[in-house]
C-alpha cells in the first residue's frame, strides 16, 4: 500500500509494517498482555466495549481476522457487552463484496453469544469513503458523519447490517465504499450508542485515515473541526499509535515501526535543498510517510513543502485532479534554481483507479502522461535528471479476470460486454523505474523500492549509505 511504499522509498530499506506487526502480536499473544487491552476488557465487563474500523481482508488499513481474534479474546476474558461499528471497503477488495465480510462477522457473533453467554452486536456502519475515514483533513464533514453515526446513532435505522446492505443495493449501483450510514436498532432505539465510561478500539493499523476520528474522540474543548454535540468520556485506544509526534492516540495496542535515518535526514545533513509537492490526497505521502512517519518539517532551512488542496468530489468526476497545478508548481521550482532534489506525487492513477471507472482511469493516465511530457521539457532546459516510478499499481488493472483460470495477458480476448468484475484495489504488478537525462547510466538492474534512496543519492552525487539497499544504477 501507499504507506508502506513511501516509508520504503524514503527510508531506503524494508521495515516490518502495520499488518505484520499486528499479526505477530496476535499470534504470540503479546497484544492481550498490553495493559490497555486489559483495561478495555474490564470496561466491557461493566459498561460497553466498542470496536470501530474497516471490515475487510484487504490488509491495507485493517484485516477482519484481527477484529475476529479480538472479539474472541474479549469474550473469553469475560467482556459482557460489546458493540462493533463497521466501515465497508469496496476499495482494497472487490467493489461489492461487503456481504461476504458482514456474513462472516455475524456468524462469529452468533457463535460467541451462544458459547460465551455475552452480548455482542453490530451497532452502526457505512462506506469508508462516506463516513469516518478521511485523511489529511481533506473532508472533515466525512468524519462528522461518522461521529454522528457511531456516537450519536444517526443514520438509516435497520434491524441488521445485512438489511442495510440489501437496502443500499436496491437503491444504488455504487460500490461498498459509498454505502450510506446505518444504525442497527431494536424497538426503535440504537443498540450501540457510545456513552460515558465506555471503551473504544479503533482497529485499523494504518495511520493516515485513522488520525482524524482519533482526534475527535480524544481532543478536549480545543477541538473545533465540527460540532460533536455530545462528547462521551471514553477510554480510546488505537490498534497502533497513528502519529508518534503528536501522540495520537495516547493509548494503543501494538507499537508502530521505528523509522529513523531517512533519506530526507541524510540530505539535510549534507545541506541538500529539498522541495516536496502533491495535492492533499498524497501530500502526506511525500512528507509524513516519506520522512518515516514524522509530522512537519525536519529542518525548514533545507525543506519547502507545498500542498495543493484536493477537490472534495468523487475522483472519477474530475480525473485530472490537480496534476496541472502540481506540474506548474514543480516547473516554477525547477526554474528558480533553489532546490537540489524535488519529489512530487501525481495522485491520479491511485485515486481514480480506486473508483473502478475505466473511462475515468484512462483519462487520469493520459493527463499524467501529458504532465510528464511538460516535466521532461523543463528538466531538459534546467539540466535536471528526472526519475519516474510509483509505490504500487492500480490503473494498470481495472478488471478482475472474467473467469477462473484466465491469465491477465489473455484478457484482451474478452470484450467489455463479457462477464467481468470491476477491480478497485491496488495491483501486484511491478512498477516502472525510469531515469531520464543521466547520460552516464548504461543500464539499471532489477530491484525494489528500498533501492531508490541510494539511487537518488548517487544521482545527486552523494556517496551511498551502507544502511540502505544498494543503488539500481549500473
Short mmCIF file of C-alpha atoms in Angstrom, two decimals:
data_model
loop_
_atom_site.label_atom_id
_atom_site.label_comp_id
_atom_site.label_asym_id
_atom_site.label_seq_id
_atom_site.Cartn_x
_atom_site.Cartn_y
_atom_site.Cartn_z
CA UNK A 1 0.00 0.00 0.00
CA UNK A 2 0.95 3.65 -0.21
CA UNK A 3 2.07 3.92 3.41
CA UNK A 4 4.49 1.01 3.10
CA UNK A 5 5.65 2.18 -0.32
CA UNK A 6 6.58 5.69 0.76
CA UNK A 7 8.15 4.55 4.05
CA UNK A 8 10.33 2.24 1.97
CA UNK A 9 11.15 4.84 -0.69
CA UNK A 10 12.14 7.44 1.88
CA UNK A 11 13.78 5.03 4.30
CA UNK A 12 15.99 3.10 1.91
CA UNK A 13 15.19 -0.29 3.42
CA UNK A 14 12.30 -2.59 4.23
CA UNK A 15 10.55 -2.19 7.59
CA UNK A 16 8.19 -4.55 9.35
CA UNK A 17 4.90 -2.67 8.93
CA UNK A 18 1.46 -2.44 10.47
CA UNK A 19 -0.19 -5.61 9.20
CA UNK A 20 2.74 -7.86 10.06
CA UNK A 21 3.31 -6.20 13.43
CA UNK A 22 -0.33 -6.68 14.41
CA UNK A 23 -0.46 -10.26 13.18
CA UNK A 24 2.70 -11.10 15.11
CA UNK A 25 1.29 -9.54 18.28
CA UNK A 26 -1.89 -11.58 17.88
CA UNK A 27 -0.02 -14.81 17.17
CA UNK A 28 2.25 -14.58 20.20
CA UNK A 29 -0.49 -13.13 22.41
CA UNK A 30 1.50 -10.05 23.38
CA UNK A 31 -1.33 -7.74 22.35
CA UNK A 32 -3.55 -9.28 25.02
CA UNK A 33 -0.92 -8.71 27.72
CA UNK A 34 -0.92 -5.00 26.94
CA UNK A 35 -2.34 -3.12 29.98
CA UNK A 36 -4.52 -1.04 27.65
CA UNK A 37 -6.18 -4.22 26.37
CA UNK A 38 -6.77 -5.36 29.93
CA UNK A 39 -8.44 -2.06 30.77
CA UNK A 40 -10.67 -2.30 27.70
CA UNK A 41 -11.81 -5.81 28.65
CA UNK A 42 -12.52 -4.68 32.21
CA UNK A 43 -14.68 -1.88 30.80
CA UNK A 44 -16.58 -4.46 28.74
CA UNK A 45 -17.49 -6.29 31.95
CA UNK A 46 -19.37 -3.32 33.43
CA UNK A 47 -20.04 -0.92 30.54
CA UNK A 48 -19.67 -1.35 26.75
CA UNK A 49 -16.58 -2.18 24.71
CA UNK A 50 -16.77 -0.82 21.15
CA UNK A 51 -14.72 -1.90 18.12
CA UNK A 52 -14.62 0.55 15.20
CA UNK A 53 -12.80 0.04 11.89
CA UNK A 54 -12.67 -1.20 8.31
CA UNK A 55 -14.28 -4.61 7.80
CA UNK A 56 -12.46 -6.49 5.04
CA UNK A 57 -9.43 -8.67 4.39
CA UNK A 58 -7.74 -6.07 2.20
CA UNK A 59 -4.89 -5.85 4.75
CA UNK A 60 -4.14 -2.27 3.72
CA UNK A 61 -5.82 -0.47 6.63
CA UNK A 62 -7.09 -3.45 8.59
CA UNK A 63 -7.90 -7.16 8.41
CA UNK A 64 -11.12 -8.79 9.53
CA UNK A 65 -9.02 -11.54 11.10
CA UNK A 66 -7.67 -9.05 13.65
CA UNK A 67 -11.18 -8.00 14.66
CA UNK A 68 -12.36 -11.59 14.90
CA UNK A 69 -9.47 -12.58 17.16
CA UNK A 70 -10.02 -9.61 19.45
CA UNK A 71 -13.75 -10.36 19.72
CA UNK A 72 -12.98 -13.96 20.59
CA UNK A 73 -10.43 -12.94 23.21
CA UNK A 74 -12.67 -10.27 24.75
CA UNK A 75 -15.48 -12.80 25.11
CA UNK A 76 -13.05 -15.38 26.52
CA UNK A 77 -11.83 -12.89 29.13
CA UNK A 78 -15.34 -12.07 30.28
CA UNK A 79 -16.39 -8.93 28.42
CA UNK A 80 -20.19 -8.99 28.50
CA UNK A 81 -21.37 -6.14 26.29
CA UNK A 82 -19.54 -5.50 23.02
CA UNK A 83 -20.58 -3.39 20.02
CA UNK A 84 -18.99 -3.32 16.56
CA UNK A 85 -19.11 -0.30 14.25
CA UNK A 86 -18.15 -1.38 10.74
CA UNK A 87 -16.75 0.59 7.81
CA UNK A 88 -17.33 -1.14 4.48
CA UNK A 89 -14.48 -1.36 1.98
CA UNK A 90 -15.02 -1.91 -1.77
CA UNK A 91 -11.68 -0.21 -2.39
CA UNK A 92 -8.91 -2.53 -1.29
CA UNK A 93 -11.12 -5.52 -2.10
CA UNK A 94 -13.80 -6.20 -4.72
CA UNK A 95 -16.17 -3.27 -5.02
CA UNK A 96 -19.31 -5.17 -3.96
CA UNK A 97 -18.06 -7.77 -1.52
CA UNK A 98 -19.33 -6.38 1.79
CA UNK A 99 -21.91 -9.16 2.19
CA UNK A 100 -19.10 -11.70 2.50
CA UNK A 101 -17.43 -9.90 5.40
CA UNK A 102 -20.68 -9.00 7.13
CA UNK A 103 -21.91 -12.59 6.93
CA UNK A 104 -18.67 -13.91 8.44
CA UNK A 105 -18.80 -11.36 11.25
CA UNK A 106 -22.47 -12.04 12.01
CA UNK A 107 -21.78 -15.79 12.11
CA UNK A 108 -18.92 -15.30 14.58
CA UNK A 109 -21.04 -13.03 16.77
CA UNK A 110 -23.81 -15.61 16.90
CA UNK A 111 -21.33 -18.28 17.96
CA UNK A 112 -19.73 -16.15 20.68
CA UNK A 113 -23.06 -15.01 22.10
CA UNK A 114 -24.17 -18.62 22.34
CA UNK A 115 -20.93 -20.15 23.62
CA UNK A 116 -19.77 -17.37 25.96
CA UNK A 117 -23.17 -16.05 27.03
CA UNK A 118 -22.23 -12.50 26.11
CA UNK A 119 -23.97 -9.66 24.28
CA UNK A 120 -22.15 -8.75 21.05
CA UNK A 121 -23.91 -6.83 18.26
CA UNK A 122 -23.09 -4.83 15.15
CA UNK A 123 -24.20 -1.30 16.04
CA UNK A 124 -23.56 1.02 13.10
CA UNK A 125 -21.69 1.42 9.86
CA UNK A 126 -21.31 2.85 6.38
CA UNK A 127 -18.89 3.10 3.47
CA UNK A 128 -15.30 4.11 4.15
CA UNK A 129 -15.37 6.96 1.63
CA UNK A 130 -18.66 8.27 3.00
CA UNK A 131 -18.02 8.27 6.74
CA UNK A 132 -15.16 8.34 9.26
CA UNK A 133 -12.03 7.55 7.20
CA UNK A 134 -10.94 10.92 5.83
CA UNK A 135 -7.24 11.74 5.67
CA UNK A 136 -5.03 14.84 5.59
CA UNK A 137 -8.03 16.91 6.74
CA UNK A 138 -9.43 16.89 3.21
CA UNK A 139 -13.07 16.34 4.23
CA UNK A 140 -13.96 16.86 7.89
CA UNK A 141 -17.71 16.55 7.09
CA UNK A 142 -16.96 12.88 6.30
CA UNK A 143 -15.60 12.47 9.83
CA UNK A 144 -18.61 14.26 11.28
CA UNK A 145 -20.96 11.84 9.50
CA UNK A 146 -19.03 9.03 11.11
CA UNK A 147 -19.18 10.65 14.55
CA UNK A 148 -22.92 11.25 14.21
CA UNK A 149 -23.34 7.62 13.18
CA UNK A 150 -21.15 5.79 15.71
CA UNK A 151 -21.58 8.08 18.70
CA UNK A 152 -24.96 9.76 18.26
CA UNK A 153 -26.78 6.93 16.46
CA UNK A 154 -27.82 8.79 13.32
CA UNK A 155 -28.43 7.03 10.04
CA UNK A 156 -30.82 4.66 8.31
CA UNK A 157 -32.45 2.55 11.02
CA UNK A 158 -32.21 -1.17 10.24
CA UNK A 159 -32.53 -4.47 12.09
CA UNK A 160 -29.11 -5.70 10.93
CA UNK A 161 -26.10 -4.82 8.82
CA UNK A 162 -27.29 -7.33 6.23
CA UNK A 163 -30.56 -5.45 5.92
CA UNK A 164 -28.66 -2.18 5.45
CA UNK A 165 -26.76 -3.70 2.54
CA UNK A 166 -29.97 -5.00 0.97
CA UNK A 167 -31.50 -1.53 1.11
CA UNK A 168 -28.38 0.04 -0.36
CA UNK A 169 -28.16 -2.48 -3.21
CA UNK A 170 -31.80 -1.89 -4.10
CA UNK A 171 -31.31 1.87 -4.36
CA UNK A 172 -27.76 2.36 -5.60
CA UNK A 173 -25.25 0.88 -8.03
CA UNK A 174 -22.30 2.36 -6.16
CA UNK A 175 -19.57 0.29 -4.57
CA UNK A 176 -19.33 -0.59 -0.88
CA UNK A 177 -17.11 2.39 -0.11
CA UNK A 178 -20.11 4.71 -0.57
CA UNK A 179 -22.72 2.83 1.49
CA UNK A 180 -24.89 5.32 3.37
CA UNK A 181 -24.59 5.35 7.13
CA UNK A 182 -26.91 2.99 9.02
CA UNK A 183 -27.77 2.28 12.64
CA UNK A 184 -28.91 -1.09 13.96
CA UNK A 185 -31.95 -0.59 16.18
CA UNK A 186 -34.16 -2.66 18.45
CA UNK A 187 -37.58 -1.36 19.48
CA UNK A 188 -36.75 1.86 17.66
CA UNK A 189 -33.59 2.55 19.69
CA UNK A 190 -29.94 2.23 18.59
CA UNK A 191 -28.30 -0.85 20.10
CA UNK A 192 -24.86 0.66 20.49
CA UNK A 193 -24.52 4.37 21.25
CA UNK A 194 -21.09 5.27 22.64
CA UNK A 195 -21.58 6.56 26.17
CA UNK A 196 -19.55 7.91 29.10
CA UNK A 197 -17.35 5.25 30.65
CA UNK A 198 -17.22 3.04 27.54
CA UNK A 199 -14.09 1.70 25.87
CA UNK A 200 -13.38 2.20 22.15
CA UNK A 201 -10.85 0.38 19.99
CA UNK A 202 -10.13 1.72 16.52
CA UNK A 203 -8.82 -1.47 14.95
CA UNK A 204 -7.27 -0.05 11.77
CA UNK A 205 -3.50 -0.32 11.84
CA UNK A 206 -2.68 2.22 9.12
CA UNK A 207 -2.41 5.80 10.29
CA UNK A 208 -3.45 8.25 7.61
CA UNK A 209 -7.19 7.54 7.69
CA UNK A 210 -7.26 6.94 11.45
CA UNK A 211 -5.90 10.23 12.78
CA UNK A 212 -8.94 12.48 12.36
CA UNK A 213 -11.52 10.22 14.02
CA UNK A 214 -8.96 9.60 16.78
CA UNK A 215 -8.69 13.35 17.34
CA UNK A 216 -12.48 13.62 17.53
CA UNK A 217 -12.55 11.06 20.34
CA UNK A 218 -9.53 12.26 22.29
CA UNK A 219 -9.34 16.05 21.89
CA UNK A 220 -10.79 18.36 24.51
CA UNK A 221 -12.54 21.69 24.13
CA UNK A 222 -9.86 22.83 21.68
CA UNK A 223 -11.46 20.61 19.01
CA UNK A 224 -13.23 22.92 16.53
CA UNK A 225 -13.39 20.91 13.30
CA UNK A 226 -17.11 20.19 13.77
CA UNK A 227 -19.74 20.30 16.50
CA UNK A 228 -19.57 16.95 18.28
CA UNK A 229 -22.76 17.87 20.23
CA UNK A 230 -22.08 15.20 22.84
CA UNK A 231 -18.56 14.13 23.76
CA UNK A 232 -18.61 10.89 25.77
CA UNK A 233 -15.71 10.40 28.14
CA UNK A 234 -14.31 7.09 26.88
CA UNK A 235 -11.07 5.13 27.05
CA UNK A 236 -9.96 5.29 23.41
CA UNK A 237 -7.18 3.08 22.03
CA UNK A 238 -5.86 2.67 18.52
CA UNK A 239 -4.60 -0.58 17.11
CA UNK A 240 -1.36 1.39 16.76
CA UNK A 241 -0.24 4.93 17.51
CA UNK A 242 -1.03 6.68 14.26
CA UNK A 243 1.09 9.79 14.81
CA UNK A 244 4.13 9.35 17.04
CA UNK A 245 4.99 13.03 17.10
CA UNK A 246 1.58 14.28 18.19
CA UNK A 247 0.97 11.11 20.25
CA UNK A 248 -2.32 10.26 18.54
CA UNK A 249 -3.81 8.38 20.22
CA UNK A 250 -2.16 8.30 23.63
CA UNK A 251 -3.17 4.64 24.14
CA UNK A 252 -2.58 1.85 21.62
CA UNK A 253 -2.27 -1.92 21.46
CA UNK A 254 0.73 -2.53 19.15
CA UNK A 255 3.92 -0.49 18.93
CA UNK A 256 4.43 1.09 15.48
CA UNK A 257 7.63 0.63 13.46
CA UNK A 258 10.51 2.93 14.37
CA UNK A 259 11.79 4.52 11.15
CA UNK A 260 14.86 6.71 11.52
CA UNK A 261 17.86 7.74 9.39
CA UNK A 262 15.66 8.53 6.41
CA UNK A 263 16.82 9.89 3.07
CA UNK A 264 15.50 13.36 3.97
CA UNK A 265 17.52 13.40 7.21
CA UNK A 266 20.66 12.35 5.39
CA UNK A 267 20.17 15.01 2.72
CA UNK A 268 19.68 17.69 5.37
CA UNK A 269 22.98 16.66 6.96
CA UNK A 270 24.58 17.37 3.56
CA UNK A 271 22.67 20.64 3.09
CA UNK A 272 20.66 19.30 0.12
CA UNK A 273 17.77 21.67 -0.58
CA UNK A 274 14.51 19.74 -0.98
CA UNK A 275 11.09 20.50 -2.47
CA UNK A 276 8.06 18.25 -1.81
CA UNK A 277 4.71 18.76 -3.50
CA UNK A 278 1.42 16.99 -4.09
CA UNK A 279 -2.26 17.58 -3.69
CA UNK A 280 -3.94 16.88 -0.36
CA UNK A 281 -4.68 13.21 -1.11
CA UNK A 282 -0.98 12.41 -1.45
CA UNK A 283 0.71 15.31 0.32
CA UNK A 284 1.34 13.26 3.44
CA UNK A 285 2.95 10.56 1.34
CA UNK A 286 5.75 12.84 0.08
CA UNK A 287 6.18 14.38 3.55
CA UNK A 288 4.93 12.37 6.56
CA UNK A 289 5.38 8.83 5.21
CA UNK A 290 8.48 9.67 3.16
CA UNK A 291 10.09 11.07 6.31
CA UNK A 292 9.46 7.94 8.40
CA UNK A 293 6.06 8.95 9.83
CA UNK A 294 7.39 12.28 11.04
CA UNK A 295 4.97 15.21 11.15
CA UNK A 296 6.07 18.62 9.99
CA UNK A 297 9.41 19.85 8.76
CA UNK A 298 12.68 18.16 9.66
CA UNK A 299 14.58 21.40 9.01
CA UNK A 300 12.92 24.39 7.36
CA UNK A 301 16.27 25.75 6.24
CA UNK A 302 16.54 22.98 3.66
CA UNK A 303 12.92 21.98 3.02
CA UNK A 304 9.95 23.50 1.21
CA UNK A 305 6.58 21.72 1.32
CA UNK A 306 3.71 22.71 -0.95
CA UNK A 307 0.23 21.21 -0.53
CA UNK A 308 -2.34 21.83 -3.28
CA UNK A 309 -5.88 21.31 -1.91
CA UNK A 310 -7.74 18.38 -3.47
CA UNK A 311 -11.36 18.73 -4.56
CA UNK A 312 -13.91 17.01 -2.30
CA UNK A 313 -15.65 15.07 -5.06
CA UNK A 314 -15.52 11.54 -6.37
CA UNK A 315 -12.29 11.49 -8.32
CA UNK A 316 -13.78 9.86 -11.42
CA UNK A 317 -15.84 13.07 -11.88
CA UNK A 318 -12.62 15.07 -12.29
CA UNK A 319 -9.90 12.56 -13.18
CA UNK A 320 -7.33 15.24 -14.00
CA UNK A 321 -7.41 16.15 -10.28
CA UNK A 322 -4.58 18.63 -9.52
CA UNK A 323 -1.96 17.26 -11.91
CA UNK A 324 -1.74 20.58 -13.78
CA UNK A 325 -1.27 22.63 -10.62
CA UNK A 326 1.39 20.22 -9.30
CA UNK A 327 3.23 20.43 -12.61
CA UNK A 328 3.11 24.23 -12.71
CA UNK A 329 4.45 24.47 -9.16
CA UNK A 330 7.22 21.99 -9.89
CA UNK A 331 8.33 23.70 -13.09
CA UNK A 332 8.47 27.01 -11.21
CA UNK A 333 10.56 25.38 -8.51
CA UNK A 334 12.90 23.90 -11.14
CA UNK A 335 13.36 27.22 -12.92
CA UNK A 336 14.01 29.02 -9.63
CA UNK A 337 17.21 27.04 -9.10
CA UNK A 338 16.55 26.95 -5.34
CA UNK A 339 16.43 23.16 -4.98
CA UNK A 340 18.74 20.20 -5.43
CA UNK A 341 16.15 17.43 -5.03
CA UNK A 342 12.43 17.66 -5.80
CA UNK A 343 9.83 14.95 -5.15
CA UNK A 344 6.19 15.07 -6.23
CA UNK A 345 3.29 12.65 -6.38
CA UNK A 346 0.57 12.59 -9.03
CA UNK A 347 -2.43 11.09 -7.23
CA UNK A 348 -4.48 10.37 -10.38
CA UNK A 349 -3.54 6.74 -11.03
CA UNK A 350 -4.26 5.67 -7.47
CA UNK A 351 -7.29 7.73 -6.52
CA UNK A 352 -9.15 7.40 -9.85
CA UNK A 353 -8.17 3.74 -10.04
CA UNK A 354 -9.93 3.16 -6.73
CA UNK A 355 -13.23 4.33 -8.22
CA UNK A 356 -13.31 1.40 -10.65
CA UNK A 357 -14.28 3.72 -13.50
CA UNK A 358 -12.28 2.52 -16.53
CA UNK A 359 -13.04 5.53 -18.73
CA UNK A 360 -12.05 7.97 -15.98
CA UNK A 361 -8.88 5.95 -15.28
CA UNK A 362 -7.91 6.20 -18.95
CA UNK A 363 -8.29 9.97 -18.75
CA UNK A 364 -6.31 10.06 -15.50
CA UNK A 365 -3.37 8.19 -17.03
CA UNK A 366 -3.48 10.36 -20.15
CA UNK A 367 -3.31 13.53 -18.04
CA UNK A 368 -0.32 12.26 -16.08
CA UNK A 369 1.37 11.35 -19.37
CA UNK A 370 0.77 14.86 -20.65
CA UNK A 371 2.18 16.41 -17.47
CA UNK A 372 5.25 14.16 -17.59
CA UNK A 373 5.88 15.47 -21.09
CA UNK A 374 5.93 19.00 -19.71
CA UNK A 375 8.26 17.95 -16.90
CA UNK A 376 10.65 16.38 -19.38
CA UNK A 377 10.91 19.68 -21.27
CA UNK A 378 11.50 21.59 -18.04
CA UNK A 379 14.14 19.08 -16.92
CA UNK A 380 15.90 19.34 -20.28
CA UNK A 381 16.03 23.14 -20.02
CA UNK A 382 17.26 23.12 -16.41
CA UNK A 383 19.75 20.25 -16.78
CA UNK A 384 17.76 18.18 -14.29
CA UNK A 385 17.65 14.39 -14.04
CA UNK A 386 14.09 13.04 -13.95
CA UNK A 387 13.20 9.81 -12.17
CA UNK A 388 9.73 8.32 -12.67
CA UNK A 389 8.41 5.48 -10.54
CA UNK A 390 5.44 4.52 -8.34
CA UNK A 391 4.76 2.98 -4.95
CA UNK A 392 2.28 0.41 -6.33
CA UNK A 393 -0.03 -0.23 -9.28
CA UNK A 394 -3.76 0.46 -9.66
CA UNK A 395 -4.92 1.80 -13.05
CA UNK A 396 -2.93 -0.93 -14.79
CA UNK A 397 -5.58 -3.46 -13.67
CA UNK A 398 -9.14 -2.18 -13.76
CA UNK A 399 -10.89 -5.55 -14.20
CA UNK A 400 -10.79 -8.83 -12.34
CA UNK A 401 -10.27 -11.86 -14.63
CA UNK A 402 -13.64 -12.58 -16.27
CA UNK A 403 -13.50 -16.23 -15.34
CA UNK A 404 -11.35 -18.57 -13.29
CA UNK A 405 -8.18 -19.81 -14.92
CA UNK A 406 -7.81 -16.91 -17.35
CA UNK A 407 -4.40 -15.24 -17.21
CA UNK A 408 -4.19 -11.46 -17.27
CA UNK A 409 -2.33 -11.45 -20.59
CA UNK A 410 -5.33 -13.20 -22.16
CA UNK A 411 -7.87 -10.58 -21.09
CA UNK A 412 -7.67 -8.91 -24.48
CA UNK A 413 -9.74 -11.70 -25.98
CA UNK A 414 -12.72 -10.56 -23.90
CA UNK A 415 -14.88 -7.60 -24.75
CA UNK A 416 -16.21 -5.32 -22.02
CA UNK A 417 -19.56 -6.99 -22.59
CA UNK A 418 -18.09 -10.22 -21.21
CA UNK A 419 -18.75 -11.19 -17.65
CA UNK A 420 -16.14 -9.46 -15.50
CA UNK A 421 -15.73 -7.79 -12.12
CA UNK A 422 -14.55 -4.22 -11.66
CA UNK A 423 -11.26 -4.00 -9.77
CA UNK A 424 -10.80 -1.08 -7.36
CA UNK A 425 -7.84 -2.43 -5.37
CA UNK A 426 -4.11 -1.93 -5.91
CA UNK A 427 -2.46 -4.31 -8.33
CA UNK A 428 0.52 -6.51 -7.51
CA UNK A 429 2.34 -5.57 -10.70
CA UNK A 430 5.94 -4.41 -10.68
CA UNK A 431 6.22 -0.63 -11.07
CA UNK A 432 8.43 1.07 -13.66
CA UNK A 433 11.66 2.84 -12.80
CA UNK A 434 12.70 5.35 -15.44
CA UNK A 435 15.72 7.65 -15.35
CA UNK A 436 15.81 10.47 -17.91
CA UNK A 437 18.70 12.85 -18.52
CA UNK A 438 21.55 10.96 -16.83
CA UNK A 439 23.80 10.20 -19.80
CA UNK A 440 26.39 8.24 -17.82
CA UNK A 441 23.99 5.42 -16.94
CA UNK A 442 24.48 2.33 -19.03
CA UNK A 443 21.68 0.28 -17.50
CA UNK A 444 19.50 -0.29 -14.44
CA UNK A 445 19.47 -3.54 -12.53
CA UNK A 446 16.16 -5.08 -11.43
CA UNK A 447 15.28 -4.29 -7.84
CA UNK A 448 12.78 -2.90 -5.39
CA UNK A 449 11.55 0.32 -3.79
CA UNK A 450 14.11 0.11 -0.97
CA UNK A 451 16.87 0.69 -3.54
CA UNK A 452 15.52 4.02 -4.75
CA UNK A 453 17.08 6.02 -1.89
CA UNK A 454 20.68 5.07 -2.69
CA UNK A 455 19.92 5.50 -6.39
CA UNK A 456 18.87 9.09 -5.72
CA UNK A 457 21.96 9.73 -3.61
CA UNK A 458 24.12 8.55 -6.48
CA UNK A 459 22.25 10.78 -8.92
CA UNK A 460 22.78 13.86 -6.73
CA UNK A 461 26.45 12.81 -6.41
CA UNK A 462 26.45 11.88 -2.74
CA UNK A 463 28.18 8.74 -1.55
CA UNK A 464 25.79 5.88 -0.89
CA UNK A 465 24.79 4.68 2.56
CA UNK A 466 25.53 1.14 3.66
CA UNK A 467 22.40 1.35 5.81
CA UNK A 468 20.26 1.45 2.64
CA UNK A 469 19.72 -1.18 -0.03
CA UNK A 470 22.17 -0.78 -2.97
CA UNK A 471 21.62 1.60 -5.87
CA UNK A 472 19.86 0.43 -9.02
CA UNK A 473 22.39 2.19 -11.26
CA UNK A 474 24.99 0.19 -13.15
#
